[in-house]
Short mmCIF file of C-alpha atoms in Angstrom, two decimals:
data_model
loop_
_atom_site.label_atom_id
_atom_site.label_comp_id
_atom_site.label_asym_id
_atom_site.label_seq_id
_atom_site.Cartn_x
_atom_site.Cartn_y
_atom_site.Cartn_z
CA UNK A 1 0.00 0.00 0.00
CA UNK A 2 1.25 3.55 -0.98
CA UNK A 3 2.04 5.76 1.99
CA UNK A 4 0.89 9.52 2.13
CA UNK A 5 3.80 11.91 3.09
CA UNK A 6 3.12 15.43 3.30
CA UNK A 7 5.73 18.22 2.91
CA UNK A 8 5.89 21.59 4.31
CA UNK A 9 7.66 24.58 3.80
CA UNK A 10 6.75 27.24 6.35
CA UNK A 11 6.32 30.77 6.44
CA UNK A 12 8.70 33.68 6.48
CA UNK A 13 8.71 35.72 9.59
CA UNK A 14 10.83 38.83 9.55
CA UNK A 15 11.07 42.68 9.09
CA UNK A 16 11.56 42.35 5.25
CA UNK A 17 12.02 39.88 3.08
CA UNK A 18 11.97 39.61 -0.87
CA UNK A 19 11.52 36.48 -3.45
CA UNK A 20 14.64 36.41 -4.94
CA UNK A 21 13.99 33.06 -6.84
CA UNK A 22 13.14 30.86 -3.45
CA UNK A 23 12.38 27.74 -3.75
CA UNK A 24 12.11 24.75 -1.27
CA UNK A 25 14.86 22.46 -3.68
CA UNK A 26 15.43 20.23 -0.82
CA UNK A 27 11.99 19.05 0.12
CA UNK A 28 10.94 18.84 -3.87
CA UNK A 29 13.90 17.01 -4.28
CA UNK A 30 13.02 14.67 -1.13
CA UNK A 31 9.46 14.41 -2.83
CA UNK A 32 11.14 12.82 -6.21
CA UNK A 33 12.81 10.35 -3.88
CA UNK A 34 10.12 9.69 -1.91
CA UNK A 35 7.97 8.88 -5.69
CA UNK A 36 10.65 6.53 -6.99
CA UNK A 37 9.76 4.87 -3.57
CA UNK A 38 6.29 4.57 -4.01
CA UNK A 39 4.81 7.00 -1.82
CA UNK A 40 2.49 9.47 -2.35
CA UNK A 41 3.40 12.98 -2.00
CA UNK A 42 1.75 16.19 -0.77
CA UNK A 43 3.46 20.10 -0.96
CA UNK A 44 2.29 22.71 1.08
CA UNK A 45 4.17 25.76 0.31
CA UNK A 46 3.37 28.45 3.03
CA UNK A 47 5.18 31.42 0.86
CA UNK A 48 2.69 30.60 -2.34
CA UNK A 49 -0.88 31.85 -2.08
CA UNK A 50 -2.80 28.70 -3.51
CA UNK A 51 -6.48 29.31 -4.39
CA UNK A 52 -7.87 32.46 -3.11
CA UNK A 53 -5.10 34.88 -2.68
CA UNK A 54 -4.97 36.50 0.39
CA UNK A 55 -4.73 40.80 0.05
CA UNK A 56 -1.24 41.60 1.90
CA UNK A 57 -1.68 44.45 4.42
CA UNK A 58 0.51 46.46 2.94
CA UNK A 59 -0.73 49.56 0.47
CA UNK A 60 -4.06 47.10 0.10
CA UNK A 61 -2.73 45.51 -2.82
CA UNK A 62 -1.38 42.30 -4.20
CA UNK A 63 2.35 41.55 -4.48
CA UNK A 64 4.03 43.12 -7.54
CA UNK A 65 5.31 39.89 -9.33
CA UNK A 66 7.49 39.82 -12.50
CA UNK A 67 7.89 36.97 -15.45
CA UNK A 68 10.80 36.48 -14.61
CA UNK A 69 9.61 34.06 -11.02
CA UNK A 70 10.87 36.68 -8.97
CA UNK A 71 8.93 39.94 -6.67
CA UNK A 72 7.52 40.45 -3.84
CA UNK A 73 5.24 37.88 -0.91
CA UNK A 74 1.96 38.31 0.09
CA UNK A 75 2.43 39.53 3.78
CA UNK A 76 0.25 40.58 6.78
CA UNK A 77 1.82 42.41 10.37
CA UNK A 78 2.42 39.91 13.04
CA UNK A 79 2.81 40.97 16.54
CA UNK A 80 6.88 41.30 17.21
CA UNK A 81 8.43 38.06 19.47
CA UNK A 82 9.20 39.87 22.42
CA UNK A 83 13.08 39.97 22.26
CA UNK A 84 12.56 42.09 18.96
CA UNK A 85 9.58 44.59 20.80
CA UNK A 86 12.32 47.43 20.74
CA UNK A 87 13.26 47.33 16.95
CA UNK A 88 10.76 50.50 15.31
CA UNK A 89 10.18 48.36 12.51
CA UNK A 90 6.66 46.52 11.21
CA UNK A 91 7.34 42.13 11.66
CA UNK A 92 5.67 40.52 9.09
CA UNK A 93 4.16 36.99 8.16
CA UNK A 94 5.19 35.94 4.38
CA UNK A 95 3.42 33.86 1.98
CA UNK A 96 -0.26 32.76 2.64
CA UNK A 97 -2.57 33.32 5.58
CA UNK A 98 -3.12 31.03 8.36
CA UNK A 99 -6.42 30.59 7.06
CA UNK A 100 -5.75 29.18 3.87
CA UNK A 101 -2.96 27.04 5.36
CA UNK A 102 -5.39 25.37 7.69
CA UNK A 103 -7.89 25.01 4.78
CA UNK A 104 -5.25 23.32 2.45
CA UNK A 105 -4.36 20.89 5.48
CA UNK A 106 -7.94 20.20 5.76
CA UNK A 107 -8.64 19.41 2.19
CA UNK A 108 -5.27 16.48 2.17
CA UNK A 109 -5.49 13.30 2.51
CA UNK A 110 -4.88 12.14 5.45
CA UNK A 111 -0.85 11.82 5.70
CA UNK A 112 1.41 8.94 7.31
CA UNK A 113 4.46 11.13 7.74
CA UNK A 114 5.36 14.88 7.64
CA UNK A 115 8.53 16.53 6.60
CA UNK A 116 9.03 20.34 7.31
CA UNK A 117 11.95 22.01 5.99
CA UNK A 118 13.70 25.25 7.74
CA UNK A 119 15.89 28.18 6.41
CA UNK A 120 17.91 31.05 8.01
CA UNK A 121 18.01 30.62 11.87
CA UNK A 122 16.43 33.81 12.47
CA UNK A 123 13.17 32.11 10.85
CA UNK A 124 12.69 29.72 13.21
CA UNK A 125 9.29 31.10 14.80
CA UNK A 126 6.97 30.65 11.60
CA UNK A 127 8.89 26.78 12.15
CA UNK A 128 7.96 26.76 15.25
CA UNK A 129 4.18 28.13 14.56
CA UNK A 130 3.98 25.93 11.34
CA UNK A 131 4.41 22.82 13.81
CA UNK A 132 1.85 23.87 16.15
CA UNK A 133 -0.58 24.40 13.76
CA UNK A 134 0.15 20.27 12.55
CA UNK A 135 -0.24 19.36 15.88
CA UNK A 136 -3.58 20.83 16.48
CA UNK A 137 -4.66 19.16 12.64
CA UNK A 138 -3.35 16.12 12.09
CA UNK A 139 -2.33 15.53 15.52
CA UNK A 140 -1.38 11.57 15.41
CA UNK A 141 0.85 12.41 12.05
CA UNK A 142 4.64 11.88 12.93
CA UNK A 143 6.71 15.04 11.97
CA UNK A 144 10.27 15.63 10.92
CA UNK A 145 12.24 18.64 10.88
CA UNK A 146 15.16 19.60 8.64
CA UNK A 147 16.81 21.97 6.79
CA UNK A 148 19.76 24.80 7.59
CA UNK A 149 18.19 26.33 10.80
CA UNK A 150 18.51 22.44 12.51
CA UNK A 151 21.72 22.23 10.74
CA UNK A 152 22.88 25.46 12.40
CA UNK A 153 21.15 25.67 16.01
CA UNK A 154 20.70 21.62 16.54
CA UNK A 155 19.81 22.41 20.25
CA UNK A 156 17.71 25.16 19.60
CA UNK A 157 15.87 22.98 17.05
CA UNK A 158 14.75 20.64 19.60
CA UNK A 159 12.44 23.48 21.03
CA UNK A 160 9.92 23.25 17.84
CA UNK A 161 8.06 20.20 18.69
CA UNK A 162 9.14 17.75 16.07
CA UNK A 163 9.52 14.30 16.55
CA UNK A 164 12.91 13.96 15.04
CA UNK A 165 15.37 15.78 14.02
CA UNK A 166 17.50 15.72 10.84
CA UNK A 167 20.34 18.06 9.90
CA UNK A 168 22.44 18.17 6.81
CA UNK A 169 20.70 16.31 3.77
CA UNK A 170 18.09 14.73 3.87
CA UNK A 171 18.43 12.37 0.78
CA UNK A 172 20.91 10.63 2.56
CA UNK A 173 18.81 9.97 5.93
CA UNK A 174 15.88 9.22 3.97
CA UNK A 175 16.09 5.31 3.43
CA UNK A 176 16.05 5.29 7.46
CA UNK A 177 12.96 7.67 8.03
CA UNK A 178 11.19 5.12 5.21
CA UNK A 179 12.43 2.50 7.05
CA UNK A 180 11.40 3.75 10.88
CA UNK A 181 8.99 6.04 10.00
CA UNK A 182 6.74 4.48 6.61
CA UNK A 183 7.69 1.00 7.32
CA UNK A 184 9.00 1.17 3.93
CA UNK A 185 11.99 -0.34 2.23
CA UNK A 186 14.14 2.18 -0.18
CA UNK A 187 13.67 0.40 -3.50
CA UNK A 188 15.23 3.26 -5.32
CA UNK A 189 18.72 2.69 -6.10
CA UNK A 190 21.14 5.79 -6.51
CA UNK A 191 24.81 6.83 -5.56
CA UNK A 192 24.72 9.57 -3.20
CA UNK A 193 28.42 10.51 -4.52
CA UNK A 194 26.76 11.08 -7.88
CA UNK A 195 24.27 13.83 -7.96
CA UNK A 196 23.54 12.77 -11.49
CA UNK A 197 21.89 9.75 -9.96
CA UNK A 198 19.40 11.61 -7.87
CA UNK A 199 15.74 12.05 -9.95
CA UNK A 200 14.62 15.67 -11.11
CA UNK A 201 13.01 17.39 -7.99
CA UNK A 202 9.28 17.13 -7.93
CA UNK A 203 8.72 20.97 -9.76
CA UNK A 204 5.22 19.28 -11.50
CA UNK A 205 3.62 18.98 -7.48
CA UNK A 206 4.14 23.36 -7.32
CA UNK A 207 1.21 23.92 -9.25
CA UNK A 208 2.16 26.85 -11.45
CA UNK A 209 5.50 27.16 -11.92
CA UNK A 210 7.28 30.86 -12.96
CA UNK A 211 10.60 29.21 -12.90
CA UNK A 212 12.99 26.05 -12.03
CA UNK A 213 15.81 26.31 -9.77
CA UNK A 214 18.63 24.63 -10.58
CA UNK A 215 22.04 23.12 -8.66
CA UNK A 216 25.56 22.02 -10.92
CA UNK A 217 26.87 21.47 -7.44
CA UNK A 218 26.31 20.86 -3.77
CA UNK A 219 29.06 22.21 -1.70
CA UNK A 220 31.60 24.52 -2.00
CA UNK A 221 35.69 24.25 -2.03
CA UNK A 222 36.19 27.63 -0.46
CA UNK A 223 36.24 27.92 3.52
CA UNK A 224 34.90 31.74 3.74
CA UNK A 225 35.07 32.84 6.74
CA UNK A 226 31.41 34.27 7.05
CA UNK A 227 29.76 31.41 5.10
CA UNK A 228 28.30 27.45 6.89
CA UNK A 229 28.23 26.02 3.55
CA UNK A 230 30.70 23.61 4.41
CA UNK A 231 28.25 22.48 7.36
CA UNK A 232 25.09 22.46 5.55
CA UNK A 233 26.63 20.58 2.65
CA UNK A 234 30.13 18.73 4.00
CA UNK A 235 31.32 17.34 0.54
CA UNK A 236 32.11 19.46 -2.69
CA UNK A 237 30.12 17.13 -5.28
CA UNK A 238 29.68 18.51 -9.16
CA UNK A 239 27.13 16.80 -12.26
CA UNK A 240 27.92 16.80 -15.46
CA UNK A 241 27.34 19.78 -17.04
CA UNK A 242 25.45 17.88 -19.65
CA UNK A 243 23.11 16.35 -17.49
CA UNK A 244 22.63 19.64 -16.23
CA UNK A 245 21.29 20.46 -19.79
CA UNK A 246 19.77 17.56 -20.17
CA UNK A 247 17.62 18.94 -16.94
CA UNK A 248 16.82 22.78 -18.59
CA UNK A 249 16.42 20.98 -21.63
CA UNK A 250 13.26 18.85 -19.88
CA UNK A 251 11.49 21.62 -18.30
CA UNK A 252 11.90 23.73 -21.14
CA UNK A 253 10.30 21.49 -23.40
CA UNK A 254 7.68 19.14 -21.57
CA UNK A 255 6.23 22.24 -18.98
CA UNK A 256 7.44 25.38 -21.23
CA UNK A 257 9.90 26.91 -18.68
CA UNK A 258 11.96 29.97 -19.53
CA UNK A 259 13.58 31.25 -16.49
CA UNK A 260 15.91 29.42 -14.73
CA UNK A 261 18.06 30.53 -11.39
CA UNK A 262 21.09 28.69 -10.20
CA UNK A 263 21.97 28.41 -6.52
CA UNK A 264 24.69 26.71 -6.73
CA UNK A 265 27.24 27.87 -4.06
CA UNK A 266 30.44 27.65 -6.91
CA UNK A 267 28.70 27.34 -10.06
CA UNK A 268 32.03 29.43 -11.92
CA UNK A 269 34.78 27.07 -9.81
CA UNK A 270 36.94 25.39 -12.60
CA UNK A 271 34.87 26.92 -15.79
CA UNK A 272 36.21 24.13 -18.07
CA UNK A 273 34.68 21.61 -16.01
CA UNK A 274 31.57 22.67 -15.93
CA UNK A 275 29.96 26.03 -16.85
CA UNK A 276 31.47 26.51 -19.97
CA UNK A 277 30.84 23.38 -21.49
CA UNK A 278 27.19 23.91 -19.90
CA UNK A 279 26.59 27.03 -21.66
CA UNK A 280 28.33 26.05 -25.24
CA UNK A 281 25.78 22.76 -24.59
CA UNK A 282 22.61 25.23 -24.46
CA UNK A 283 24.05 27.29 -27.04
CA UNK A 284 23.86 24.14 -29.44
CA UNK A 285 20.68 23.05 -28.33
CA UNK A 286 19.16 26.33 -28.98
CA UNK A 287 17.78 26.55 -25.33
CA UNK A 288 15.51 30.17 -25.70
CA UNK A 289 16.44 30.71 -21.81
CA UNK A 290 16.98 33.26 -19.32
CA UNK A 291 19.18 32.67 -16.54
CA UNK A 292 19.43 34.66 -12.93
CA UNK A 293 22.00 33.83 -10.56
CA UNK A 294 20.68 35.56 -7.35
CA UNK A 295 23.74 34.14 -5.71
CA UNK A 296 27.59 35.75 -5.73
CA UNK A 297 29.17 34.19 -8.45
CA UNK A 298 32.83 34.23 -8.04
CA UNK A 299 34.38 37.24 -9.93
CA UNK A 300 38.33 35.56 -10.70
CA UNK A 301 37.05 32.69 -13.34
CA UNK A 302 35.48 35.56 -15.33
CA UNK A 303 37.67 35.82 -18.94
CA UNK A 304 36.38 37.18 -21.90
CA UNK A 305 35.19 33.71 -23.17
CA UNK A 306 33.03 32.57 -20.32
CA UNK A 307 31.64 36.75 -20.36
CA UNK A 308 30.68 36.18 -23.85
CA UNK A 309 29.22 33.00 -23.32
CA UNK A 310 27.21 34.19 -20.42
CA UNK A 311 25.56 37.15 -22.75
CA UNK A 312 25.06 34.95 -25.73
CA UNK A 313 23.39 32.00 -23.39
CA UNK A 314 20.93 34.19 -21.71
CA UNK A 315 22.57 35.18 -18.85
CA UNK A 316 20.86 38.18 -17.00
CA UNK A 317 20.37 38.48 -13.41
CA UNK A 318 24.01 38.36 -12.28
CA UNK A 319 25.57 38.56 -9.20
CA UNK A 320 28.93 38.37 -7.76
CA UNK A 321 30.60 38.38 -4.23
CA UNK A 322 33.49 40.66 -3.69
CA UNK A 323 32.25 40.98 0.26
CA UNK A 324 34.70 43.96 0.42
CA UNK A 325 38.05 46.05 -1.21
CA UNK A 326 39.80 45.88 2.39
CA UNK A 327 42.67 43.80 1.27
CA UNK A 328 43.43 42.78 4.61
CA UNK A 329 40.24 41.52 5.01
CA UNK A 330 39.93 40.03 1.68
CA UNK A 331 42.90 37.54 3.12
CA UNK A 332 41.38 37.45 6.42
CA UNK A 333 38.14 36.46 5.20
CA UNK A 334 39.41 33.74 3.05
CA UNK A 335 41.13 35.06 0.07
CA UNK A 336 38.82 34.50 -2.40
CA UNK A 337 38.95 37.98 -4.76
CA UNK A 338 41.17 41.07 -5.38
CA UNK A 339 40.27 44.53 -6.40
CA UNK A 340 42.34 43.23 -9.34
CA UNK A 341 39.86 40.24 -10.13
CA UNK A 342 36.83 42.89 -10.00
CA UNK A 343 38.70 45.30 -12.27
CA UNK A 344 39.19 42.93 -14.54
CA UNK A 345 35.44 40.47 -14.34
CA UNK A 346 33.57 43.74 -14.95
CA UNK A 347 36.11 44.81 -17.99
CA UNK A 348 35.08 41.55 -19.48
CA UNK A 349 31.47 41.92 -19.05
CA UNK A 350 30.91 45.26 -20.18
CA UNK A 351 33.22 43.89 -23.04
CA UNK A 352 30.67 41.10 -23.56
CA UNK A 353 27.59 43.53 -23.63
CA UNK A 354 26.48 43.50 -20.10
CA UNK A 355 25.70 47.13 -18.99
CA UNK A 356 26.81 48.61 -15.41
CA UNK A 357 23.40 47.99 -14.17
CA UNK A 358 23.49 44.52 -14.90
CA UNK A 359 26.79 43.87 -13.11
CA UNK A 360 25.29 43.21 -9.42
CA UNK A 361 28.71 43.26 -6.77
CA UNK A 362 27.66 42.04 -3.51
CA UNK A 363 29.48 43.82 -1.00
CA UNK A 364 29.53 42.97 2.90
CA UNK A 365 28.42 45.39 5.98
CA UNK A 366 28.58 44.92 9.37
CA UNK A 367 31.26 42.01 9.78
CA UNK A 368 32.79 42.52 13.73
CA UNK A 369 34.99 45.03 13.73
CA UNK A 370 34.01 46.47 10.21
CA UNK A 371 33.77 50.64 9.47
CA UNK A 372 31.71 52.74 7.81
CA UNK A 373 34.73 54.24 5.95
CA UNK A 374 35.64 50.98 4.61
CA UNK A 375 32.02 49.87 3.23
CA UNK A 376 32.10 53.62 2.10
CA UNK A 377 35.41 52.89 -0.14
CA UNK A 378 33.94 49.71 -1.53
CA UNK A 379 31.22 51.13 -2.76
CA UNK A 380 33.03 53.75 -4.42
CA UNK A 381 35.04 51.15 -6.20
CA UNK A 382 32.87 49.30 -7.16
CA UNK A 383 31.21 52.44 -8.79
CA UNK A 384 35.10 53.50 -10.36
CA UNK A 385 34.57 50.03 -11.80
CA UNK A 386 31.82 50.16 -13.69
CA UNK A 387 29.40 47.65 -12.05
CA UNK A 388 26.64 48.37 -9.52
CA UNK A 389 27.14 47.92 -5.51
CA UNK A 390 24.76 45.81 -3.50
CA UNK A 391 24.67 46.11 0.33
CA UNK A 392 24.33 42.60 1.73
CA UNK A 393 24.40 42.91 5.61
CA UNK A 394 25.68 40.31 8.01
CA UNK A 395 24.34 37.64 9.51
CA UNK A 396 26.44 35.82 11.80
CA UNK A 397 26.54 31.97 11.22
CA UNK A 398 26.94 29.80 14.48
CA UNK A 399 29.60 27.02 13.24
CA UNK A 400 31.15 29.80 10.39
CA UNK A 401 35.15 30.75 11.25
CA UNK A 402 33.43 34.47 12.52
CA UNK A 403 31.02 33.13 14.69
CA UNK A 404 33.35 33.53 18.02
CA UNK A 405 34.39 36.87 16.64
CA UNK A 406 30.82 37.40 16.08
CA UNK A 407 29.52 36.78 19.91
CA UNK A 408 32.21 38.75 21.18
CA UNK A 409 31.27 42.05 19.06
CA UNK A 410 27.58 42.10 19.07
CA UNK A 411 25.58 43.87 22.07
CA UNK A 412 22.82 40.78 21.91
CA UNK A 413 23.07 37.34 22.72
CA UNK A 414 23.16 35.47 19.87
CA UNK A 415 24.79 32.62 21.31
CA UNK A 416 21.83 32.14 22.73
CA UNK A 417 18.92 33.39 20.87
CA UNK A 418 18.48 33.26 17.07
CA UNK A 419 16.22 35.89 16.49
CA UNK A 420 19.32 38.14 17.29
CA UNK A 421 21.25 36.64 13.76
CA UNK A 422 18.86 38.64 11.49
CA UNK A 423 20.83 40.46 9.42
CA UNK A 424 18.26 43.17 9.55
CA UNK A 425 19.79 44.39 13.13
CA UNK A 426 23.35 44.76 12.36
CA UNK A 427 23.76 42.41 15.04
CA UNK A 428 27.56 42.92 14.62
CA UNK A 429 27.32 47.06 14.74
CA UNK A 430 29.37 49.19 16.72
CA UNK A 431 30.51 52.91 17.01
CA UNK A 432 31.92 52.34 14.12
CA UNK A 433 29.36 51.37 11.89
CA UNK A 434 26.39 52.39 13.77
CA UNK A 435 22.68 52.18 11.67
CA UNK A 436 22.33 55.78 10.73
CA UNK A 437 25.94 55.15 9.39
CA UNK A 438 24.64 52.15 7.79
CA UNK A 439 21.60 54.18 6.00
CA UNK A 440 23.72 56.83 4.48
CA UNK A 441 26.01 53.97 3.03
CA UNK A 442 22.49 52.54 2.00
CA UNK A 443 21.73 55.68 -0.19
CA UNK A 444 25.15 55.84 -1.52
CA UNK A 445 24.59 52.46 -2.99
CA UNK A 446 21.33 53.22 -4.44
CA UNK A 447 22.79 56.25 -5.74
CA UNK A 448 25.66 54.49 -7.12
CA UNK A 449 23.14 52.19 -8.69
CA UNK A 450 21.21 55.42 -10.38
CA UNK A 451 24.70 56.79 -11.76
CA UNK A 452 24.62 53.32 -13.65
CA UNK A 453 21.60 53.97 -14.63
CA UNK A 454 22.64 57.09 -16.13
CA UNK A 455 26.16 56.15 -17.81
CA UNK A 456 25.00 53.41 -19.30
#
């Protein structure tokens, strides 16, 4: 007899957030496993409005959305958790009302086994409410809870109410929650050293799908010193870049598919091995994409080949990680770029077409012991380069080579409480970098980003 496993990916709760492309890859990609082992499969996706779409409480309209799969949530003001009740800022439930959510639950059939995912650490109430609400439902329903926040704050985790636990991926734990939880038998063979093994993630169980996110890679060879990738995803593993087509080419031509974003972690590492003979394969195949990489691609592999290929492919939405032009901290914080490598990336790409606008550069603000005057001189080189500066502020990572550094430079405890990570608070701040420091450097950017508006 098929089993009946419902999947969950919860709400957003936070002071801003934007849909840069999200998508719950994990649990769809637990869902095709879960098929080739003869289950039945349910999504609820907290962040889409399914059916009647609720009206966000914010200028009384709907979400502006764009072709492209990316824009704005649906949201509605929550009340703030009370460690937050001094930040002057409105908190906010993403993605669907708790209405609709007990409605779709309501409507299921009746499942044998849930899995709820988690994201940033900072997240972890709309977890933590997203559980309750199951409880009070489906009460009898074993539930299992994974994803980077249980990764990241294990202990913390075991606050939400779940049943069990899993951090780190879940593909590889699965053939033990069949086993203990389904009283199922994996039947599915695969590799777990060969991502090209693993089935397509379940996209067709979405409903309407904008766009596919896709991964060349789990993993990442670089040890950054503000970045847990190594701990969410241990092992650097890579597909074949023509698999990888083989994958665009599918949901281009069985569901019609035009955008596609890549998450990948080091999608540019070694371009011959992968996305240069990725792109040439797309080029041949006539693949009428678009491509957004919402994540910092790494600047040094840029040369005037992989530039051009990147234009000619359908390359749009790019984004790279500089993090800063200290170069002392460049070295400190892992060594990964130059001012020279920027220089030289952005020559390229304005070589290959792309227009200062278009050349995203992701800059860091508010790493411990960080100053306004340096996130002030990045962004004016970035400018003096001809791209466009993006302020990304930091979140300190529990497990990440700055997390020590981190606890002993921020004013809250976030050592012990999460909610204190979010990137919205500086958490790392100090006198010198304080927030109205922060907001001028905020206008300079967008400024910055006008002037290449202008120039262009």
């Amino acid at each position: 007899m098929k089993r009946n496993v419902l999947l969950i990916n919860p709400w957003i709760y936070d002071f801003a957030a934007y849909d840069l492309w999200l998508t719950p890859l994990g649990l769809l990609s637990l869902a095709a496993f879960l098929r080739k082992n003869d289950c039945n499969v349910q999504l609820i996706d907290c962040l889409r409005p399914s059916g009647r779409v609720p009206v966000p409480l914010y200028r009384n309209k709907h979400p502006k959305r764009h072709s492209s799969g990316h824009g704005h949530f649906s949201k509605e003001i929550l009340q703030k958790p009370l460690p937050l009740q001094s930040i002057p800022r409105n908190y906010h439930r993403y993605g669907m009302m708790e209405m609709d959510f007990i409605k779709q639950l309501k409507e299921l059939h009746r499942p044998d086994l849930i899995l709820v995912t988690s994201m940033m650490t900072y997240w972890y109430p709309a977890v933590f409410d997203t559980i309750a609400i199951l409880r009070e439902q489906i009460p009898e329903t074993p539930i299992i809870l994974g994803g980077n926040y249980v990764t990241l704050c294990r202990q913390h985790a075991q606050k939400a109410g779940a049943d069990h636990l899993i951090s780190g991926e879940g593909e590889i734990q699965l053939p033990d929650i069949m086993n203990n939880y389904l009283g199922k038998r994996s039947v599915f063979e695969v590799d777990f050293d060969d991502l090209d093994s693993y089935p397509f993630p379940a996209y067709d169980i979405c409903g309407r799908l904008e766009q596919i996110s896709i991964m060349t890679s789990r993993g990442c060879p670089f040890r950054c010193s503000y970045c847990a990738s190594h701990l969410i995803n241990p092992r650097y593993r890579r597909r074949n870049p023509i698999k990888v087509a083989d994958e665009i080419a599918y949901w281009h031509g069985s569901y019609g598919i035009c955008h596609f974003s890549f998450y990948d972690d080091a999608l540019f590492i070694d371009p011959e091995e992968m996305v240069i003979p990725l792109l040439k394969e797309i080029l041949r195949r006539g693949l009428a994409c678009q491509f957004h990489c919402p994540n910092g691609l790494h600047l040094r592999e840029v040369t005037p080949t992989l530039a051009k290929l990147m234009r000619l492919s359908g390359f749009r939405t790019i984004r790279f990680g500089f993090e800063t032009a200290d170069a002392k901290r460049q070295t400190d914080t892992g060594g990964k770029v130059t001012g020279e490598d920027l220089e030289r990336a952005v020559t390229y790409l304005r070589e290959a077409g792309y227009a200062p606008q278009d050349i995203g550069i992701y800059l860091l603000c508010g790493l411990p012991g960080q100053t306004a005057a340096e996130v002030h001189e990045t962004i004016t080189f970035v400018q003096r380069c001809g791209a466009r500066p993006i302020i990304a502020e930091y979140s300190p990572i529990p497990g990440s080579a700055l997390w020590e550094a981190s606890v002993g430079a921020s004013a809250y405890p976030i050592a012990e409480e999460p909610l204190f990570h979010n990137k919205s608070l500086l958490p790392c701040r100090s006198n010198l970098l304080t927030y109205d420091m922060y907001s001028d450097l905020k206008r300079l950017a967008r400024n910055s980003a006008n002037i290449c508006l202008d120039i262009s």
